[in-house]
Amino acid sequence: MQFDQLKRREFITLFGGMAAAWPLALHAQQATGVRRVAFLHPYAENDPEVLARIIAFREGLNALGWTENRNIRIEHRYSGGDLGRIRAYATELVDSAPDLIVGSGTPIIAALKQATSTIPIVFNVVNDPVRLGFVASLSRPGGNITGFTFIDFPLIGKWLEMIKEIAPSVRRVTLMFNPDTTPFYPAFLRELGAAPETLAVELSASSVHDEAEVEAAITAFTREPGGGLIAAPDAFINNHRRAIMVLTERHRLPAIYGHRQFVTEGALISYGPDTPDIVRRSAAYVDSILKGSKPANLPVQAPTKYELVINVKTAKALGLEVPPTLLARADEVIE
């Protein structure tokens, strides 16, 4: 009996000491000032585009006084554009309770919004966040989500104008997209439908879900001459760009894209926002929120830098001569 009582007193003393130590350990961790941020990407880990975005994000944070493993820890997850993986990572990251989550792309923000209404979320490279219900308004987001958009919808009409300019013989243009990863595609189609009649272009939509459907759509579309392709910038198209580029080259199909990465890898032409710049700018909202600002009060911001990139070598392979006026407007020309 005396032995049991002694053991009980020792256990209570030990437990009490541990309980007292836990707040001290937590306080010590907080005193280090290390904040934890999770970043969920729509690309595979080794994709050049995601590497450029990570570097830009790190640069943006460094400029604001945040240094990895000193006062901030960033945990990256790479989904490869797979919707199942996106949902799984969103749940995992929310369960780990970071200070803030950064997400790129519409499917990722949709998954994160479903997973949490309390952890602050900063998005970048996202389209139509009001209509999709991510924020209440651009000026007053009103919840735990804010960030930086990607496509200004009038830009879509410029894609049509540019593909006609670089390939004047184009009379038929199709918009390729995956409806599962591009829920904003009706706005794209609406903007294309509002293009000037003087362009004299017949428009169509190519909805695809996998590479087999991509091949079938391009093969069917190119059975008639005078075709051109607009590839909607989304997680699916971006992650399957190699297959799309191979097929457009095989069928000699002029195509325009929204990301410069396509053109640096051999595609004909791209026009769209500078994505690393958007991600770099999003670091400012991460900084502001970690210092106490509420996402609800930070207005959604639009892109400020756009890039026109042309691959002259690809144009020659397609039998196209790039007009000097278009070359003069290009931010980068790949010979």
Coordinates of C-alpha atoms in Angstrom, one line a residue:
M1 CA 0.0 0.0 0.0
Q2 CA 2.8 2.4 0.9
F3 CA 4.6 1.5 -2.3
D4 CA 1.5 2.1 -4.4
Q5 CA 0.9 5.5 -2.7
L6 CA 4.5 6.4 -3.3
K7 CA 4.3 5.5 -7.0
R8 CA 1.1 7.5 -7.3
R9 CA 2.7 10.6 -5.7
E10 CA 5.7 10.2 -8.1
F11 CA 3.4 10.0 -11.1
I12 CA 1.4 13.0 -10.1
T13 CA 4.6 15.0 -9.5
L14 CA 6.0 13.9 -12.8
F15 CA 2.8 14.6 -14.7
G16 CA 2.4 18.0 -13.1
G17 CA 6.0 18.8 -14.1
M18 CA 5.3 17.8 -17.7
A19 CA 2.1 19.8 -17.8
A20 CA 3.9 22.8 -16.6
A21 CA 6.6 22.3 -19.1
W22 CA 4.3 22.1 -22.2
P23 CA 3.2 25.8 -22.1
L24 CA 6.9 26.7 -21.7
A25 CA 7.9 24.6 -24.7
L26 CA 5.0 26.1 -26.7
H27 CA 6.1 29.6 -25.6
A28 CA 9.7 28.8 -26.6
Q29 CA 8.5 27.7 -30.1
Q30 CA 6.4 30.9 -30.5
A31 CA 9.3 33.0 -29.2
T32 CA 11.4 31.8 -32.1
G33 CA 9.1 33.6 -34.4
V34 CA 9.0 30.8 -37.0
R35 CA 5.7 30.9 -38.9
R36 CA 4.5 27.9 -41.0
V37 CA 3.1 28.4 -44.4
A38 CA 1.8 25.7 -46.8
F39 CA 1.9 26.1 -50.6
L40 CA -0.2 23.8 -52.8
H41 CA 0.8 23.8 -56.5
P42 CA -1.0 22.6 -59.6
Y43 CA 2.2 21.2 -61.2
A44 CA 4.5 18.2 -60.7
E45 CA 7.5 18.9 -58.5
N46 CA 10.1 19.1 -61.2
D47 CA 8.1 21.2 -63.7
P48 CA 10.0 24.4 -64.8
E49 CA 6.9 26.5 -64.3
V50 CA 6.5 25.6 -60.7
L51 CA 10.2 26.0 -60.0
A52 CA 10.0 29.6 -61.4
R53 CA 7.0 30.3 -59.1
I54 CA 8.8 28.9 -56.0
I55 CA 11.8 31.1 -56.7
A56 CA 9.6 34.2 -57.2
F57 CA 7.7 33.5 -54.0
R58 CA 10.9 33.1 -52.0
E59 CA 12.2 36.4 -53.5
G60 CA 9.0 38.2 -52.6
L61 CA 9.2 37.0 -49.0
N62 CA 12.9 37.7 -48.7
A63 CA 12.3 41.3 -49.7
L64 CA 9.9 41.6 -46.8
G65 CA 12.2 40.2 -44.2
W66 CA 11.1 36.5 -44.3
T67 CA 13.9 33.9 -44.5
E68 CA 13.2 30.2 -44.8
N69 CA 14.2 28.2 -41.7
R70 CA 14.9 31.4 -39.8
N71 CA 11.5 33.0 -39.3
I72 CA 9.3 31.1 -41.8
R73 CA 8.9 27.5 -42.8
I74 CA 7.3 26.8 -46.2
E75 CA 5.8 23.3 -46.9
H76 CA 5.2 22.6 -50.6
R77 CA 2.8 20.1 -52.1
Y78 CA 2.7 19.2 -55.8
S79 CA -0.6 17.9 -57.2
G80 CA 0.3 17.5 -60.9
G81 CA -3.1 18.9 -61.6
D82 CA -4.8 15.7 -60.4
L83 CA -8.1 16.5 -58.8
G84 CA -8.1 13.6 -56.4
R85 CA -4.6 14.5 -55.2
I86 CA -5.6 18.2 -54.9
R87 CA -8.5 17.3 -52.5
A88 CA -6.3 14.9 -50.5
Y89 CA -3.5 17.5 -50.1
A90 CA -6.1 20.2 -49.2
T91 CA -7.4 18.0 -46.4
E92 CA -3.9 17.1 -45.2
L93 CA -2.7 20.7 -45.1
V94 CA -5.8 22.0 -43.3
D95 CA -5.5 19.2 -40.7
S96 CA -1.9 20.2 -40.1
A97 CA -3.1 23.7 -39.1
P98 CA -0.5 26.0 -40.7
D99 CA -0.6 29.7 -40.1
L100 CA -1.6 30.3 -43.7
I101 CA -2.1 28.4 -47.0
V102 CA -1.1 29.6 -50.4
G103 CA -2.7 28.0 -53.5
S104 CA -2.3 28.4 -57.2
G105 CA -5.1 27.8 -59.6
T106 CA -8.9 27.5 -59.4
P107 CA -9.3 23.7 -58.6
I108 CA -6.9 24.1 -55.6
I109 CA -8.8 27.1 -54.1
A110 CA -12.1 25.3 -54.6
A111 CA -10.7 22.3 -52.6
L112 CA -9.2 24.5 -49.9
K113 CA -12.4 26.6 -49.5
Q114 CA -14.3 23.3 -48.9
A115 CA -11.7 22.2 -46.4
T116 CA -11.6 25.3 -44.2
S117 CA -13.3 28.5 -43.4
T118 CA -10.9 29.7 -40.8
I119 CA -7.3 29.2 -41.9
P120 CA -6.2 32.2 -44.0
I121 CA -5.8 31.4 -47.7
V122 CA -3.9 33.5 -50.3
F123 CA -4.6 32.5 -53.9
N124 CA -2.7 33.4 -57.1
V125 CA -3.3 32.6 -60.8
V126 CA -7.0 32.2 -60.2
N127 CA -9.8 33.1 -62.6
D128 CA -13.3 34.6 -61.8
P129 CA -13.1 34.3 -58.0
V130 CA -16.4 36.2 -57.4
R131 CA -18.5 34.1 -59.7
L132 CA -17.0 30.9 -58.3
G133 CA -17.8 31.9 -54.7
F134 CA -14.3 32.2 -53.4
V135 CA -14.8 35.9 -52.4
A136 CA -17.8 38.1 -51.9
S137 CA -16.4 40.9 -54.0
L138 CA -13.0 41.9 -55.4
S139 CA -12.8 45.0 -53.1
R140 CA -14.1 43.3 -50.0
P141 CA -13.5 39.5 -50.1
G142 CA -15.3 39.1 -46.8
G143 CA -14.0 35.7 -45.6
N144 CA -10.7 33.8 -45.0
I145 CA -9.7 34.0 -48.7
T146 CA -8.1 36.7 -50.9
G147 CA -5.4 36.9 -53.5
F148 CA -4.4 37.6 -57.1
T149 CA -6.3 36.8 -60.2
F150 CA -4.9 35.6 -63.6
I151 CA -7.0 36.3 -66.7
D152 CA -8.6 39.6 -67.4
F153 CA -11.4 38.3 -69.7
P154 CA -11.0 40.9 -72.4
L155 CA -7.6 39.3 -73.0
I156 CA -9.3 36.3 -74.5
G157 CA -10.4 38.3 -77.5
K158 CA -6.8 39.3 -78.1
W159 CA -5.8 35.6 -78.3
L160 CA -8.2 35.4 -81.3
E161 CA -6.8 38.5 -82.9
M162 CA -3.2 37.4 -82.4
I163 CA -3.7 33.9 -83.9
K164 CA -5.2 35.6 -86.9
E165 CA -2.3 38.0 -87.1
I166 CA 0.3 35.3 -87.0
A167 CA -1.6 32.9 -89.2
P168 CA -3.9 34.9 -91.5
S169 CA -5.3 31.8 -93.3
V170 CA -7.0 30.6 -90.1
R171 CA -10.8 30.6 -90.6
R172 CA -11.8 28.2 -87.8
V173 CA -10.7 28.3 -84.2
T174 CA -11.5 26.0 -81.3
L175 CA -11.0 26.6 -77.6
M176 CA -9.6 23.5 -75.9
F177 CA -10.3 23.1 -72.1
N178 CA -11.1 20.6 -69.4
P179 CA -14.4 21.5 -67.8
D180 CA -13.4 19.8 -64.6
T181 CA -10.4 22.1 -64.1
T182 CA -11.8 25.1 -66.0
P183 CA -15.2 25.9 -64.4
F184 CA -14.9 29.4 -65.8
Y185 CA -14.9 28.3 -69.4
P186 CA -18.4 29.8 -70.2
A187 CA -16.8 33.2 -69.7
F188 CA -14.0 32.3 -72.2
L189 CA -16.6 31.2 -74.8
R190 CA -18.7 34.3 -74.2
E191 CA -15.6 36.6 -74.8
L192 CA -14.7 34.7 -77.9
G193 CA -18.2 35.0 -79.2
A194 CA -18.0 38.8 -78.8
A195 CA -15.0 39.1 -81.0
P196 CA -15.3 41.4 -84.0
E197 CA -17.0 39.9 -87.1
T198 CA -14.2 41.4 -89.2
L199 CA -12.0 38.6 -88.0
A200 CA -14.2 36.2 -90.0
V201 CA -13.5 33.2 -87.7
E202 CA -15.8 30.3 -87.0
L203 CA -15.6 29.4 -83.3
S204 CA -16.1 26.0 -81.6
A205 CA -15.3 24.4 -78.3
S206 CA -13.2 21.2 -77.6
S207 CA -14.0 19.8 -74.2
V208 CA -11.4 17.2 -73.1
H209 CA -10.7 15.1 -70.0
D210 CA -7.6 13.1 -70.8
E211 CA -4.8 12.8 -73.4
A212 CA -6.8 10.4 -75.5
E213 CA -9.6 13.0 -75.9
V214 CA -7.0 15.6 -76.7
E215 CA -5.6 13.5 -79.5
A216 CA -9.1 12.7 -80.8
A217 CA -10.2 16.4 -80.7
I218 CA -7.1 17.7 -82.5
T219 CA -7.2 14.9 -85.1
A220 CA -10.9 15.6 -85.9
F221 CA -10.5 19.3 -85.9
T222 CA -7.6 19.3 -88.4
R223 CA -9.4 17.1 -91.0
E224 CA -10.5 20.4 -92.5
P225 CA -8.0 23.2 -93.4
G226 CA -7.7 26.7 -91.9
G227 CA -7.8 25.7 -88.3
G228 CA -6.3 27.3 -85.2
L229 CA -6.3 26.4 -81.5
I230 CA -6.6 28.4 -78.3
A231 CA -5.5 26.3 -75.4
A232 CA -7.2 27.6 -72.2
P233 CA -4.7 28.1 -69.4
D234 CA -5.7 25.6 -66.7
A235 CA -4.2 22.9 -64.6
F236 CA -5.1 20.1 -67.1
I237 CA -3.8 21.9 -70.2
N238 CA -0.6 23.1 -68.5
N239 CA 0.2 19.6 -67.2
H240 CA -0.5 18.0 -70.6
R241 CA 1.2 20.7 -72.7
R242 CA 3.8 18.3 -74.1
A243 CA 1.1 16.1 -75.7
I244 CA -0.8 19.1 -77.0
M245 CA 2.4 20.6 -78.5
V246 CA 3.4 17.4 -80.2
L247 CA -0.1 17.0 -81.8
T248 CA -0.3 20.6 -83.0
E249 CA 3.2 20.2 -84.6
R250 CA 2.2 16.9 -86.2
H251 CA -1.0 18.4 -87.7
R252 CA 0.6 21.8 -88.4
L253 CA -2.0 23.5 -86.3
P254 CA -1.3 27.1 -85.2
A255 CA -2.0 27.4 -81.5
I256 CA -1.8 30.2 -78.9
Y257 CA -1.4 29.7 -75.2
G258 CA -1.6 31.7 -72.0
H259 CA 1.7 30.7 -70.4
R260 CA 5.2 31.6 -71.8
Q261 CA 6.5 28.2 -70.7
F262 CA 4.8 26.6 -73.7
V263 CA 6.7 28.8 -76.1
T264 CA 10.1 28.3 -74.4
E265 CA 9.5 24.6 -74.8
G266 CA 8.7 24.9 -78.5
A267 CA 5.1 26.2 -79.0
L268 CA 4.3 29.0 -81.5
I269 CA 3.0 31.9 -79.4
S270 CA 1.7 32.8 -76.0
Y271 CA 0.2 35.9 -74.5
G272 CA -0.8 36.3 -70.8
P273 CA 0.2 37.5 -67.4
D274 CA 3.7 37.0 -66.0
T275 CA 2.9 34.2 -63.5
P276 CA 6.1 34.4 -61.4
D277 CA 5.4 38.1 -61.0
I278 CA 1.9 37.3 -59.7
V279 CA 3.3 34.7 -57.2
R280 CA 6.0 37.2 -56.1
R281 CA 3.3 39.8 -55.4
S282 CA 1.2 37.4 -53.5
A283 CA 4.1 37.2 -50.9
A284 CA 3.0 40.7 -49.8
Y285 CA -0.4 39.4 -48.7
V286 CA 1.3 36.5 -46.9
D287 CA 3.4 39.1 -45.0
S288 CA 0.5 41.3 -44.2
I289 CA -1.7 38.4 -42.9
L290 CA 1.1 36.9 -40.8
K291 CA 1.5 40.4 -39.2
G292 CA -2.2 40.6 -38.3
S293 CA -4.2 41.7 -41.3
K294 CA -7.5 39.9 -42.2
P295 CA -8.0 38.4 -45.7
A296 CA -11.5 39.7 -45.6
N297 CA -10.1 43.3 -45.8
L298 CA -7.5 42.8 -48.4
P299 CA -8.8 43.4 -51.9
V300 CA -8.3 40.9 -54.7
Q301 CA -5.7 42.2 -57.1
A302 CA -5.3 41.8 -60.9
P303 CA -2.1 41.1 -62.9
T304 CA 0.1 44.1 -63.8
K305 CA 2.6 42.5 -66.2
Y306 CA 1.8 40.7 -69.4
E307 CA 4.1 38.9 -71.8
L308 CA 3.9 38.2 -75.5
V309 CA 6.4 35.5 -76.5
I310 CA 6.9 34.2 -80.0
N311 CA 8.9 31.2 -81.3
V312 CA 10.2 32.2 -84.8
K313 CA 11.7 28.7 -85.4
T314 CA 8.3 27.1 -84.8
A315 CA 6.6 29.6 -87.0
K316 CA 9.0 28.7 -89.9
A317 CA 8.3 25.0 -89.3
L318 CA 4.6 25.8 -89.7
G319 CA 5.2 27.8 -92.9
L320 CA 4.3 31.1 -91.2
E321 CA 6.0 34.4 -91.5
V322 CA 5.6 36.5 -88.3
P323 CA 4.6 40.0 -89.2
P324 CA 7.1 42.7 -88.2
T325 CA 4.4 44.6 -86.3
L326 CA 3.8 41.5 -84.1
L327 CA 7.5 40.9 -83.5
A328 CA 7.9 44.6 -82.5
R329 CA 5.3 44.1 -79.8
A330 CA 6.8 40.9 -78.4
D331 CA 8.5 40.8 -75.0
E332 CA 10.6 37.8 -76.0
V333 CA 11.4 36.3 -79.4
I334 CA 12.8 32.8 -79.5
E335 CA 14.9 32.2 -82.7

